[in-house]
Tab-separated table of C-alpha atoms in Angstrom:
chain	number	residue	atom	x	y	z
A	1	UNK	CA	0.126	-0.171	-0.149
A	2	UNK	CA	1.112	3.391	-0.530
A	3	UNK	CA	1.891	5.374	2.533
A	4	UNK	CA	4.050	7.070	5.125
A	5	UNK	CA	4.459	5.289	8.505
A	6	UNK	CA	4.652	7.175	11.903
A	7	UNK	CA	5.579	5.193	15.025
A	8	UNK	CA	3.772	5.746	18.318
A	9	UNK	CA	6.298	4.939	20.769
A	10	UNK	CA	4.339	3.916	23.919
A	11	UNK	CA	6.196	2.690	26.543
A	12	UNK	CA	5.213	0.510	29.709
A	13	UNK	CA	4.727	1.584	32.877
A	14	UNK	CA	4.963	-2.199	34.533
A	15	UNK	CA	7.004	-4.122	32.087
A	16	UNK	CA	7.198	-7.739	31.763
A	17	UNK	CA	6.620	-8.672	35.081
A	18	UNK	CA	9.157	-10.693	37.079
A	19	UNK	CA	7.493	-14.072	37.955
A	20	UNK	CA	8.902	-16.989	39.823
A	21	UNK	CA	9.897	-19.635	37.826
A	22	UNK	CA	7.540	-22.281	39.240
A	23	UNK	CA	8.996	-25.888	39.001
A	24	UNK	CA	7.612	-27.094	35.943
A	25	UNK	CA	7.527	-30.517	37.290
A	26	UNK	CA	5.017	-29.510	40.297
A	27	UNK	CA	2.876	-27.946	37.676
A	28	UNK	CA	2.253	-30.617	35.451
A	29	UNK	CA	3.221	-34.094	37.309
A	30	UNK	CA	0.113	-35.962	36.082
A	31	UNK	CA	1.198	-34.850	32.349
A	32	UNK	CA	4.744	-35.857	32.813
A	33	UNK	CA	3.565	-39.248	34.019
A	34	UNK	CA	0.757	-39.765	31.254
A	35	UNK	CA	3.364	-39.258	28.768
A	36	UNK	CA	5.030	-42.258	30.004
A	37	UNK	CA	2.054	-44.985	30.380
A	38	UNK	CA	0.621	-43.189	27.331
A	39	UNK	CA	-2.552	-45.773	26.833
A	40	UNK	CA	-6.422	-44.508	27.113
A	41	UNK	CA	-6.927	-45.936	30.547
A	42	UNK	CA	-3.728	-43.945	31.933
A	43	UNK	CA	-4.842	-40.922	29.849
A	44	UNK	CA	-8.339	-41.003	31.774
A	45	UNK	CA	-7.015	-41.702	35.449
A	46	UNK	CA	-4.723	-38.601	35.299
A	47	UNK	CA	-7.137	-36.447	33.385
A	48	UNK	CA	-8.720	-34.544	36.683
A	49	UNK	CA	-5.360	-34.078	37.498
A	50	UNK	CA	-3.906	-32.594	34.109
A	51	UNK	CA	-7.028	-30.564	33.881
A	52	UNK	CA	-6.562	-28.880	37.470
A	53	UNK	CA	-2.879	-27.478	36.111
A	54	UNK	CA	-2.926	-23.532	35.438
A	55	UNK	CA	-1.729	-24.334	31.878
A	56	UNK	CA	-5.237	-26.176	31.270
A	57	UNK	CA	-7.208	-23.217	32.530
A	58	UNK	CA	-5.019	-20.304	30.301
A	59	UNK	CA	-7.534	-20.026	27.180
A	60	UNK	CA	-7.045	-17.413	24.854
A	61	UNK	CA	-9.738	-14.797	26.422
A	62	UNK	CA	-8.968	-11.511	23.548
A	63	UNK	CA	-11.601	-9.124	24.795
A	64	UNK	CA	-10.810	-6.325	22.452
A	65	UNK	CA	-12.959	-5.330	19.561
A	66	UNK	CA	-12.830	-8.724	18.016
A	67	UNK	CA	-13.783	-10.431	21.275
A	68	UNK	CA	-17.147	-8.862	22.412
A	69	UNK	CA	-19.685	-9.676	19.761
A	70	UNK	CA	-21.884	-12.321	20.062
A	71	UNK	CA	-20.354	-14.310	22.683
A	72	UNK	CA	-17.518	-14.814	20.457
A	73	UNK	CA	-13.950	-15.144	21.720
A	74	UNK	CA	-10.956	-16.624	20.932
A	75	UNK	CA	-10.970	-20.565	20.922
A	76	UNK	CA	-7.663	-22.637	20.566
A	77	UNK	CA	-8.175	-25.427	18.407
A	78	UNK	CA	-6.205	-28.237	16.074
A	79	UNK	CA	-7.546	-29.200	12.930
A	80	UNK	CA	-4.858	-32.127	11.902
A	81	UNK	CA	-5.024	-35.021	14.672
A	82	UNK	CA	-4.492	-38.388	13.808
A	83	UNK	CA	-6.050	-41.743	15.644
A	84	UNK	CA	-5.576	-45.294	15.625
A	85	UNK	CA	-7.739	-44.892	12.361
A	86	UNK	CA	-4.379	-44.092	10.617
A	87	UNK	CA	-3.437	-47.704	9.727
A	88	UNK	CA	-2.072	-49.694	7.293
A	89	UNK	CA	-3.858	-51.923	4.562
A	90	UNK	CA	-3.156	-55.366	3.485
A	91	UNK	CA	-4.290	-55.082	-0.121
A	92	UNK	CA	-3.592	-59.052	-0.890
A	93	UNK	CA	-7.146	-59.721	0.477
A	94	UNK	CA	-10.143	-58.725	-1.062
A	95	UNK	CA	-11.553	-56.426	0.302
A	96	UNK	CA	-8.146	-54.877	1.945
A	97	UNK	CA	-7.686	-55.747	5.321
A	98	UNK	CA	-7.519	-52.592	8.241
A	99	UNK	CA	-4.497	-52.829	10.510
A	100	UNK	CA	-5.579	-50.477	13.062
A	101	UNK	CA	-2.649	-48.676	14.729
A	102	UNK	CA	0.036	-49.091	12.448
A	103	UNK	CA	1.019	-45.498	11.568
A	104	UNK	CA	-0.806	-43.196	14.480
A	105	UNK	CA	-1.488	-44.929	17.755
A	106	UNK	CA	-4.146	-43.087	19.910
A	107	UNK	CA	-7.647	-43.755	20.372
A	108	UNK	CA	-9.703	-40.644	19.388
A	109	UNK	CA	-10.801	-40.057	23.004
A	110	UNK	CA	-6.834	-39.875	24.128
A	111	UNK	CA	-6.521	-37.260	21.642
A	112	UNK	CA	-9.607	-35.204	22.901
A	113	UNK	CA	-8.711	-35.604	26.532
A	114	UNK	CA	-5.016	-34.188	25.955
A	115	UNK	CA	-6.219	-31.455	23.840
A	116	UNK	CA	-8.729	-30.553	26.995
A	117	UNK	CA	-5.547	-30.578	29.009
A	118	UNK	CA	-3.622	-28.037	26.674
A	119	UNK	CA	-6.273	-25.451	26.651
A	120	UNK	CA	-8.062	-26.547	23.166
A	121	UNK	CA	-11.808	-26.017	22.653
A	122	UNK	CA	-12.101	-27.536	19.083
A	123	UNK	CA	-10.440	-30.551	17.303
A	124	UNK	CA	-10.805	-32.623	14.460
A	125	UNK	CA	-10.123	-36.026	13.467
A	126	UNK	CA	-8.032	-36.529	10.473
A	127	UNK	CA	-7.108	-40.068	9.627
A	128	UNK	CA	-5.150	-41.165	6.756
A	129	UNK	CA	-6.992	-42.594	3.691
A	130	UNK	CA	-6.073	-45.850	1.797
A	131	UNK	CA	-8.058	-48.501	-0.259
A	132	UNK	CA	-11.751	-48.502	1.142
A	133	UNK	CA	-10.773	-46.230	4.025
A	134	UNK	CA	-14.102	-44.646	3.419
A	135	UNK	CA	-15.679	-47.675	5.153
A	136	UNK	CA	-13.274	-47.786	8.004
A	137	UNK	CA	-14.329	-44.261	8.589
A	138	UNK	CA	-18.196	-44.646	8.557
A	139	UNK	CA	-18.370	-48.338	10.311
A	140	UNK	CA	-15.242	-47.859	13.161
A	141	UNK	CA	-13.728	-44.691	13.481
A	142	UNK	CA	-17.307	-42.496	13.468
A	143	UNK	CA	-18.820	-44.377	16.507
A	144	UNK	CA	-15.597	-43.962	17.939
A	145	UNK	CA	-15.864	-40.171	17.613
A	146	UNK	CA	-19.513	-40.191	18.884
A	147	UNK	CA	-18.332	-42.133	22.137
A	148	UNK	CA	-15.269	-39.389	22.599
A	149	UNK	CA	-17.868	-36.457	22.210
A	150	UNK	CA	-19.676	-37.701	24.989
A	151	UNK	CA	-17.015	-38.307	26.963
A	152	UNK	CA	-15.054	-35.031	26.691
A	153	UNK	CA	-18.034	-33.070	25.994
A	154	UNK	CA	-16.258	-29.659	26.510
A	155	UNK	CA	-14.074	-30.253	23.463
A	156	UNK	CA	-15.849	-29.399	20.282
A	157	UNK	CA	-14.798	-32.630	18.139
A	158	UNK	CA	-15.583	-32.439	14.136
A	159	UNK	CA	-15.633	-34.801	12.020
A	160	UNK	CA	-13.277	-35.154	8.568
A	161	UNK	CA	-10.316	-36.650	7.889
A	162	UNK	CA	-6.600	-35.899	6.178
A	163	UNK	CA	-7.610	-36.004	2.693
A	164	UNK	CA	-5.726	-37.620	0.050
A	165	UNK	CA	-6.136	-34.806	-2.736
A	166	UNK	CA	-5.632	-35.722	-6.346
A	167	UNK	CA	-2.407	-34.584	-7.388
A	168	UNK	CA	-1.318	-33.002	-4.535
A	169	UNK	CA	-0.209	-33.482	-0.939
A	170	UNK	CA	-2.709	-34.219	2.268
A	171	UNK	CA	-5.684	-31.850	2.655
A	172	UNK	CA	-7.916	-30.896	6.141
A	173	UNK	CA	-11.812	-32.026	4.817
A	174	UNK	CA	-13.833	-30.628	7.839
A	175	UNK	CA	-17.365	-31.684	7.686
A	176	UNK	CA	-20.001	-29.647	9.263
A	177	UNK	CA	-21.758	-30.867	12.552
A	178	UNK	CA	-24.798	-32.569	11.070
A	179	UNK	CA	-26.781	-35.886	11.955
A	180	UNK	CA	-25.534	-37.084	8.309
A	181	UNK	CA	-21.925	-35.634	8.764
A	182	UNK	CA	-20.602	-39.322	8.345
A	183	UNK	CA	-22.557	-40.156	5.382
A	184	UNK	CA	-21.180	-36.794	4.045
A	185	UNK	CA	-17.810	-37.958	4.468
A	186	UNK	CA	-18.362	-41.406	3.368
A	187	UNK	CA	-19.867	-40.010	0.069
A	188	UNK	CA	-16.824	-37.417	-0.709
A	189	UNK	CA	-14.033	-40.247	0.314
A	190	UNK	CA	-15.607	-43.083	-1.142
A	191	UNK	CA	-15.907	-40.698	-4.858
A	192	UNK	CA	-12.761	-38.388	-4.728
A	193	UNK	CA	-9.815	-39.579	-1.870
A	194	UNK	CA	-7.070	-40.534	-4.769
A	195	UNK	CA	-6.398	-43.846	-2.634
A	196	UNK	CA	-9.687	-44.627	-1.736
A	197	UNK	CA	-10.502	-46.899	-5.301
A	198	UNK	CA	-9.466	-50.340	-5.052
A	199	UNK	CA	-8.007	-51.773	-7.104
A	200	UNK	CA	-6.071	-48.652	-7.765
A	201	UNK	CA	-7.999	-46.480	-10.136
A	202	UNK	CA	-5.347	-44.051	-11.742
A	203	UNK	CA	-8.052	-41.546	-13.233
A	204	UNK	CA	-8.865	-40.503	-9.331
A	205	UNK	CA	-5.176	-38.822	-9.244
A	206	UNK	CA	-5.374	-36.141	-11.760
A	207	UNK	CA	-5.989	-32.092	-11.096
A	208	UNK	CA	-9.010	-32.110	-13.229
A	209	UNK	CA	-10.493	-34.737	-10.313
A	210	UNK	CA	-9.401	-32.277	-7.598
A	211	UNK	CA	-10.971	-29.480	-9.493
A	212	UNK	CA	-14.129	-31.408	-9.654
A	213	UNK	CA	-14.194	-32.474	-6.249
A	214	UNK	CA	-14.140	-28.727	-5.009
A	215	UNK	CA	-16.836	-27.576	-7.461
A	216	UNK	CA	-18.728	-30.052	-6.048
A	217	UNK	CA	-17.978	-29.298	-2.274
A	218	UNK	CA	-18.951	-25.857	-3.456
A	219	UNK	CA	-22.244	-26.782	-4.776
A	220	UNK	CA	-23.252	-28.342	-1.241
A	221	UNK	CA	-25.693	-26.926	0.762
A	222	UNK	CA	-23.446	-27.979	3.541
A	223	UNK	CA	-20.315	-26.935	2.654
A	224	UNK	CA	-17.113	-28.486	4.002
A	225	UNK	CA	-13.633	-26.745	4.809
A	226	UNK	CA	-10.437	-27.882	2.770
A	227	UNK	CA	-6.962	-26.650	4.276
A	228	UNK	CA	-3.724	-27.819	2.468
A	229	UNK	CA	-1.553	-29.656	4.990
A	230	UNK	CA	2.507	-29.392	4.933
A	231	UNK	CA	2.198	-27.251	1.409
A	232	UNK	CA	5.920	-27.284	0.969
A	233	UNK	CA	7.111	-30.184	2.737
A	234	UNK	CA	8.043	-31.770	-0.958
A	235	UNK	CA	9.564	-28.617	-1.812
A	236	UNK	CA	13.095	-29.102	-3.235
A	237	UNK	CA	14.779	-25.600	-2.048
A	238	UNK	CA	13.389	-22.279	-1.366
A	239	UNK	CA	10.781	-21.566	-4.290
A	240	UNK	CA	11.510	-25.006	-5.445
A	241	UNK	CA	8.062	-26.595	-5.457
A	242	UNK	CA	7.204	-29.860	-4.814
A	243	UNK	CA	3.642	-31.659	-4.986
A	244	UNK	CA	1.521	-28.276	-4.386
A	245	UNK	CA	2.331	-25.337	-6.541
A	246	UNK	CA	1.066	-22.032	-6.589
A	247	UNK	CA	-1.144	-22.327	-9.759
A	248	UNK	CA	-3.131	-25.427	-7.992
A	249	UNK	CA	-3.665	-23.214	-5.177
A	250	UNK	CA	-5.365	-20.286	-7.344
A	251	UNK	CA	-7.272	-23.231	-9.506
A	252	UNK	CA	-8.358	-24.762	-6.339
A	253	UNK	CA	-9.627	-21.700	-4.624
A	254	UNK	CA	-11.424	-20.423	-7.620
A	255	UNK	CA	-13.447	-23.749	-8.283
A	256	UNK	CA	-14.363	-23.388	-4.439
A	257	UNK	CA	-13.875	-20.057	-2.830
A	258	UNK	CA	-16.078	-20.798	0.097
A	259	UNK	CA	-14.435	-24.006	0.658
A	260	UNK	CA	-10.704	-24.032	-0.149
A	261	UNK	CA	-9.501	-21.198	2.337
A	262	UNK	CA	-5.703	-21.666	2.688
A	263	UNK	CA	-2.774	-24.086	4.292
A	264	UNK	CA	-1.113	-24.606	7.436
A	265	UNK	CA	0.951	-21.591	8.315
A	266	UNK	CA	2.877	-24.086	10.722
A	267	UNK	CA	2.689	-27.282	9.983
A	268	UNK	CA	2.876	-30.585	12.713
A	269	UNK	CA	5.776	-32.688	13.895
A	270	UNK	CA	7.262	-29.479	15.109
A	271	UNK	CA	9.169	-32.236	18.039
A	272	UNK	CA	11.373	-33.051	15.210
A	273	UNK	CA	14.560	-31.597	16.691
A	274	UNK	CA	14.017	-32.841	20.378
A	275	UNK	CA	14.509	-36.487	18.483
A	276	UNK	CA	17.054	-35.599	15.668
A	277	UNK	CA	14.974	-35.052	13.112
A	278	UNK	CA	13.953	-32.043	11.190
A	279	UNK	CA	11.173	-29.685	12.179
A	280	UNK	CA	7.822	-30.621	10.720
A	281	UNK	CA	9.525	-33.115	9.025
A	282	UNK	CA	10.384	-30.872	6.585
A	283	UNK	CA	13.576	-32.828	5.164
A	284	UNK	CA	14.261	-31.261	2.114
A	285	UNK	CA	13.784	-27.613	2.364
A	286	UNK	CA	13.636	-26.625	6.135
A	287	UNK	CA	11.084	-24.443	7.720
A	288	UNK	CA	11.639	-20.757	8.914
A	289	UNK	CA	10.867	-20.412	12.521
A	290	UNK	CA	8.748	-23.499	12.723
A	291	UNK	CA	6.517	-22.127	9.727
A	292	UNK	CA	6.438	-22.943	5.944
A	293	UNK	CA	8.250	-20.952	3.283
A	294	UNK	CA	5.413	-20.058	1.904
A	295	UNK	CA	3.978	-18.352	4.869
A	296	UNK	CA	7.309	-17.282	6.484
A	297	UNK	CA	9.087	-15.329	3.622
A	298	UNK	CA	7.737	-11.969	3.297
A	299	UNK	CA	6.639	-10.925	0.139
A	300	UNK	CA	6.473	-15.112	-0.459
A	301	UNK	CA	3.446	-17.218	-2.126
A	302	UNK	CA	1.032	-16.295	0.779
A	303	UNK	CA	1.701	-12.622	0.261
A	304	UNK	CA	1.292	-13.116	-3.793
A	305	UNK	CA	-2.168	-14.945	-2.946
A	306	UNK	CA	-3.066	-11.661	-0.846
A	307	UNK	CA	-1.650	-9.603	-3.431
A	308	UNK	CA	-4.542	-10.881	-5.577
A	309	UNK	CA	-7.161	-9.874	-2.999
A	310	UNK	CA	-7.567	-13.661	-2.456
A	311	UNK	CA	-9.008	-14.740	1.516
A	312	UNK	CA	-6.232	-16.841	2.121
A	313	UNK	CA	-5.597	-18.029	5.413
A	314	UNK	CA	-3.266	-19.799	7.436
A	315	UNK	CA	-3.300	-22.052	10.541
A	316	UNK	CA	-1.271	-24.040	13.139
A	317	UNK	CA	-1.430	-27.420	13.859
A	318	UNK	CA	-0.004	-30.633	15.650
A	319	UNK	CA	-0.527	-33.326	12.850
A	320	UNK	CA	-0.216	-35.732	16.259
A	321	UNK	CA	0.805	-39.587	15.338
A	322	UNK	CA	2.904	-40.229	18.056
A	323	UNK	CA	4.311	-38.294	20.868
A	324	UNK	CA	8.102	-37.312	20.954
A	325	UNK	CA	8.787	-39.418	24.199
A	326	UNK	CA	7.618	-42.336	22.845
A	327	UNK	CA	8.698	-42.919	19.513
A	328	UNK	CA	7.555	-40.348	17.357
A	329	UNK	CA	8.221	-36.648	16.521
A	330	UNK	CA	5.092	-34.871	17.528
A	331	UNK	CA	3.325	-33.078	20.235
A	332	UNK	CA	0.076	-33.344	21.872
A	333	UNK	CA	-2.521	-31.551	20.219
A	334	UNK	CA	-2.421	-27.711	21.299
A	335	UNK	CA	0.914	-28.830	23.575
A	336	UNK	CA	2.753	-26.464	21.315
A	337	UNK	CA	0.876	-25.253	18.206
A	338	UNK	CA	-2.642	-23.640	18.520
A	339	UNK	CA	-4.995	-22.547	15.970
A	340	UNK	CA	-7.333	-19.271	17.472
A	341	UNK	CA	-10.422	-18.957	16.318
A	342	UNK	CA	-12.524	-15.817	17.402
A	343	UNK	CA	-16.306	-17.718	17.495
A	344	UNK	CA	-18.731	-18.685	19.860
A	345	UNK	CA	-18.010	-22.575	21.191
A	346	UNK	CA	-20.539	-23.954	18.541
A	347	UNK	CA	-19.578	-26.070	15.650
A	348	UNK	CA	-21.148	-23.386	13.138
A	349	UNK	CA	-19.506	-20.763	14.343
A	350	UNK	CA	-16.435	-22.060	14.592
A	351	UNK	CA	-16.286	-23.281	11.084
A	352	UNK	CA	-17.740	-19.855	10.246
A	353	UNK	CA	-14.465	-18.122	12.109
A	354	UNK	CA	-12.262	-20.187	9.848
A	355	UNK	CA	-14.117	-19.769	6.491
A	356	UNK	CA	-13.859	-16.288	6.982
A	357	UNK	CA	-10.544	-15.735	8.600
A	358	UNK	CA	-11.392	-14.697	12.364
A	359	UNK	CA	-7.923	-16.749	13.183
A	360	UNK	CA	-4.217	-16.240	14.627
A	361	UNK	CA	-1.922	-18.606	15.156
A	362	UNK	CA	0.963	-19.166	17.850
A	363	UNK	CA	3.462	-21.833	18.868
A	364	UNK	CA	4.888	-22.394	22.406
A	365	UNK	CA	2.003	-20.076	23.947
A	366	UNK	CA	3.902	-17.295	22.965
A	367	UNK	CA	0.690	-14.993	23.422
A	368	UNK	CA	-2.812	-16.091	24.760
A	369	UNK	CA	-5.064	-13.556	22.841
A	370	UNK	CA	-4.541	-11.047	20.161
A	371	UNK	CA	-6.941	-8.157	19.417
A	372	UNK	CA	-5.699	-6.758	15.973
A	373	UNK	CA	-7.572	-3.648	14.007
A	374	UNK	CA	-7.279	-1.160	11.412
A	375	UNK	CA	-9.407	2.090	11.324
A	376	UNK	CA	-9.886	4.919	9.208
A	377	UNK	CA	-12.163	7.908	9.632
A	378	UNK	CA	-14.138	6.331	12.067
A	379	UNK	CA	-14.679	2.610	10.320
A	380	UNK	CA	-13.043	-0.162	11.732
A	381	UNK	CA	-11.889	-3.627	10.689
A	382	UNK	CA	-10.384	-6.851	12.346
A	383	UNK	CA	-8.791	-9.761	10.667
A	384	UNK	CA	-10.622	-11.497	7.573
A	385	UNK	CA	-12.478	-8.051	7.233
A	386	UNK	CA	-11.561	-4.850	5.327
A	387	UNK	CA	-11.550	-1.581	6.421
A	388	UNK	CA	-12.604	1.337	3.911
A	389	UNK	CA	-10.472	4.263	3.295
A	390	UNK	CA	-11.817	7.537	1.496
A	391	UNK	CA	-9.024	8.518	-0.857
A	392	UNK	CA	-7.440	12.235	-0.739
A	393	UNK	CA	-9.292	12.920	2.762
A	394	UNK	CA	-8.304	11.448	5.801
A	395	UNK	CA	-6.446	8.481	4.137
A	396	UNK	CA	-4.704	7.306	7.015
A	397	UNK	CA	-4.907	4.392	8.890
A	398	UNK	CA	-4.378	3.603	12.412
A	399	UNK	CA	-3.281	0.206	13.098
A	400	UNK	CA	-3.911	-1.358	16.865
A	401	UNK	CA	-2.337	-4.483	17.872
A	402	UNK	CA	-3.065	-5.528	21.671
A	403	UNK	CA	-1.472	-9.099	22.605
A	404	UNK	CA	-2.213	-11.092	26.031
A	405	UNK	CA	0.906	-12.313	27.234
A	406	UNK	CA	1.142	-16.252	28.712
A	407	UNK	CA	1.065	-15.885	32.266
A	408	UNK	CA	1.409	-19.688	33.140
A	409	UNK	CA	3.901	-22.131	32.314
A	410	UNK	CA	3.794	-23.301	28.733
A	411	UNK	CA	3.904	-26.934	27.960
A	412	UNK	CA	7.539	-26.750	28.344
A	413	UNK	CA	7.302	-25.378	31.657
A	414	UNK	CA	8.221	-22.076	30.271
A	415	UNK	CA	6.615	-18.256	30.362
A	416	UNK	CA	7.692	-17.218	27.055
A	417	UNK	CA	7.792	-13.244	26.454
A	418	UNK	CA	7.554	-11.493	23.173
A	419	UNK	CA	10.418	-10.022	22.024
A	420	UNK	CA	9.594	-7.957	19.105
A	421	UNK	CA	5.877	-7.452	17.190
A	422	UNK	CA	6.316	-6.707	12.939
A	423	UNK	CA	3.314	-4.820	11.062
A	424	UNK	CA	3.722	-6.113	7.616
A	425	UNK	CA	1.810	-4.327	4.246
A	426	UNK	CA	1.519	-5.584	1.017
A	427	UNK	CA	-0.458	-4.014	-2.281
A	428	UNK	CA	-3.603	-5.791	-3.575
A	429	UNK	CA	-3.263	-5.508	-7.221
A	430	UNK	CA	-5.664	-7.919	-8.438
A	431	UNK	CA	-4.993	-11.249	-10.706
A	432	UNK	CA	-1.904	-12.537	-11.559
A	433	UNK	CA	-1.014	-13.267	-15.397
A	434	UNK	CA	1.053	-15.846	-14.175
A	435	UNK	CA	-0.753	-18.314	-12.358
A	436	UNK	CA	2.725	-20.035	-11.135
A	437	UNK	CA	3.734	-16.426	-9.286
A	438	UNK	CA	5.003	-16.515	-6.008
A	439	UNK	CA	6.089	-13.607	-4.858
A	440	UNK	CA	4.498	-9.787	-3.755
A	441	UNK	CA	7.263	-7.670	-4.727
A	442	UNK	CA	5.213	-4.817	-2.493
A	443	UNK	CA	5.244	-6.542	0.886
A	444	UNK	CA	7.415	-5.083	3.374
A	445	UNK	CA	7.674	-5.009	6.929
A	446	UNK	CA	6.821	-1.295	7.627
A	447	UNK	CA	7.514	-1.113	11.391
A	448	UNK	CA	8.979	-3.086	13.902
A	449	UNK	CA	8.255	-2.746	17.857
A	450	UNK	CA	10.648	-4.126	20.642
A	451	UNK	CA	9.467	-4.991	24.425
A	452	UNK	CA	10.481	-1.031	25.473
A	453	UNK	CA	7.738	0.092	22.916
A	454	UNK	CA	4.754	-1.912	24.276
A	455	UNK	CA	2.533	-0.246	26.421
A	456	UNK	CA	0.610	-2.314	29.155
A	457	UNK	CA	-3.537	-1.929	29.365
A	458	UNK	CA	-4.784	-4.311	31.925
A	459	UNK	CA	-3.980	-7.852	30.781
A	460	UNK	CA	-2.788	-6.725	27.172
A	461	UNK	CA	0.159	-5.164	25.680
A	462	UNK	CA	-0.968	-2.557	23.166
A	463	UNK	CA	0.570	-1.164	19.791
A	464	UNK	CA	-0.542	1.493	17.487
A	465	UNK	CA	0.917	2.366	14.238
A	466	UNK	CA	-0.295	4.913	11.564
A	467	UNK	CA	-0.276	4.362	7.875
A	468	UNK	CA	-0.274	7.696	6.542
A	469	UNK	CA	-1.972	8.656	3.249
A	470	UNK	CA	-3.179	5.288	1.965
A	471	UNK	CA	-3.768	5.315	-1.608
A	472	UNK	CA	-3.932	2.167	-2.807
A	473	UNK	CA	-5.694	-1.172	-2.002
A	474	UNK	CA	-3.614	-3.677	0.231
A	475	UNK	CA	-3.473	-5.276	3.441
A	476	UNK	CA	-1.792	-5.376	6.804
A	477	UNK	CA	-0.749	-8.408	8.710
A	478	UNK	CA	1.216	-8.965	12.253
A	479	UNK	CA	3.851	-11.263	13.571
A	480	UNK	CA	5.636	-11.474	16.502
A	481	UNK	CA	8.576	-13.833	17.944
A	482	UNK	CA	10.635	-14.467	20.971
A	483	UNK	CA	13.588	-14.197	19.011
A	484	UNK	CA	15.728	-11.575	17.802
A	485	UNK	CA	15.846	-12.725	14.401
A	486	UNK	CA	14.925	-9.895	12.023
A	487	UNK	CA	13.330	-12.190	9.761
A	488	UNK	CA	12.815	-16.151	10.700
A	489	UNK	CA	15.933	-18.127	9.999
A	490	UNK	CA	15.981	-21.616	8.226
A	491	UNK	CA	15.365	-24.220	11.134
A	492	UNK	CA	18.160	-27.062	12.025
A	493	UNK	CA	18.236	-28.775	15.123
A	494	UNK	CA	17.823	-25.731	17.635
A	495	UNK	CA	14.801	-26.746	20.206
A	496	UNK	CA	11.186	-25.656	19.107
A	497	UNK	CA	10.752	-24.072	22.293
A	498	UNK	CA	13.368	-21.185	22.023
A	499	UNK	CA	12.102	-19.994	18.885
A	500	UNK	CA	8.280	-19.013	18.985
A	501	UNK	CA	6.442	-16.845	16.737
A	502	UNK	CA	2.731	-15.940	16.113
A	503	UNK	CA	0.869	-14.645	13.066
A	504	UNK	CA	-1.907	-12.693	12.309
A	505	UNK	CA	-4.338	-13.307	9.314
A	506	UNK	CA	-4.780	-10.284	7.032
A	507	UNK	CA	-6.840	-7.196	7.364
A	508	UNK	CA	-7.752	-5.935	3.707
A	509	UNK	CA	-7.536	-2.281	2.651
A	510	UNK	CA	-10.323	-0.846	0.135
A	511	UNK	CA	-9.298	2.354	-1.259
A	512	UNK	CA	-12.562	4.229	-3.192
């Protein structure tokens, strides 16, 4: 966006509170035992103690401009979690024989209990597909989901799967909460998941089949959500794409703009470095600060999509299969990554929040709430929305960032501290001529605020920044970090707990 920018340096009256470093073992003893003894019986036995810990009661409770309307508040969740129904198929039999627990090991209810203990209010079961897996979901997994909903009613538990997308890497396929949700997923998985056919059907694995699937979902009255998983895990280098390409993302969203809404900004498997594996299982080209290169590089692919005016959102998930203390490379749902949605505690509004970008993401519980708004001449907008600016007169946009710091220990027993907040802007120039475009040269960090610039207001820290004389359409987004890295560096074997970032989704600016 064309503008000048002013800093308002508001200094805190009471800076970051020095708090006694509580013994993390004392805070979460039952959780540690639980990781040791791992089964569902141990989970259920330990749950009351786990749920009584301070960490469990810490919910995102941002009550700023976006937190007041209609009972909506920030609710943390995770839409990419595997259960024991991510298994293996023996295709020497007809039909194939399913072996439960061959890939991921935890019962659905175990995941729900652990999600609750780490402060999540909504989750989703996303098991892998395979030959005739649609029947496994319908006949075996779905009844277990219904039991889990009864046992853990505090956590909204969506039905869906990790969709084997034709010609692409995996995707979330989230089904709206309905009495016929099991049949809805069965119909989609059996007809469109590329590996569901037995024997194998190569015609199911084409870009045209993916577009056909998405056009069908766009026409459904109960529209699902589709979100790309670990989108550049198969990339061979920086900007050298693998299974997922910019052109596919554009084609997919054009086919289903109300369904195909974005990708994981922070993929799962974040505990990789704790077991000498790559963070995120990104073995070819690494993540940056735990985030996919498509998200983390300023002016990169995410900004290219936003620069077209696309409503393209990012999320953060666990991709939990097996906990890192039990031979895997994963954290429990909510233990490290959280996707916060501004919504009421009901299925429809959580999906509405995801669909419309009322989302921020964080790792390591760096913050518990983020209220981010942009205002011009009395008109305001928050994440996912558009602020209207009158060209010429009064073309200033005031950006306000309010974040809620963590006050209780995170999953590592730390109380992380935000070291810096960056305000990022880019221009919206309309559809690209090159469908594989992956850069937005107008995107830049326009302001960086350090700890001494944050002003304390109640439970939040506040930053205000003015974009002067805005004359072009654009967008504004915010990120923050516990590090002193100016840009998130490519990840090596450093602990994920020492490299924390949060990202907002964008606010769009329209100039008329």
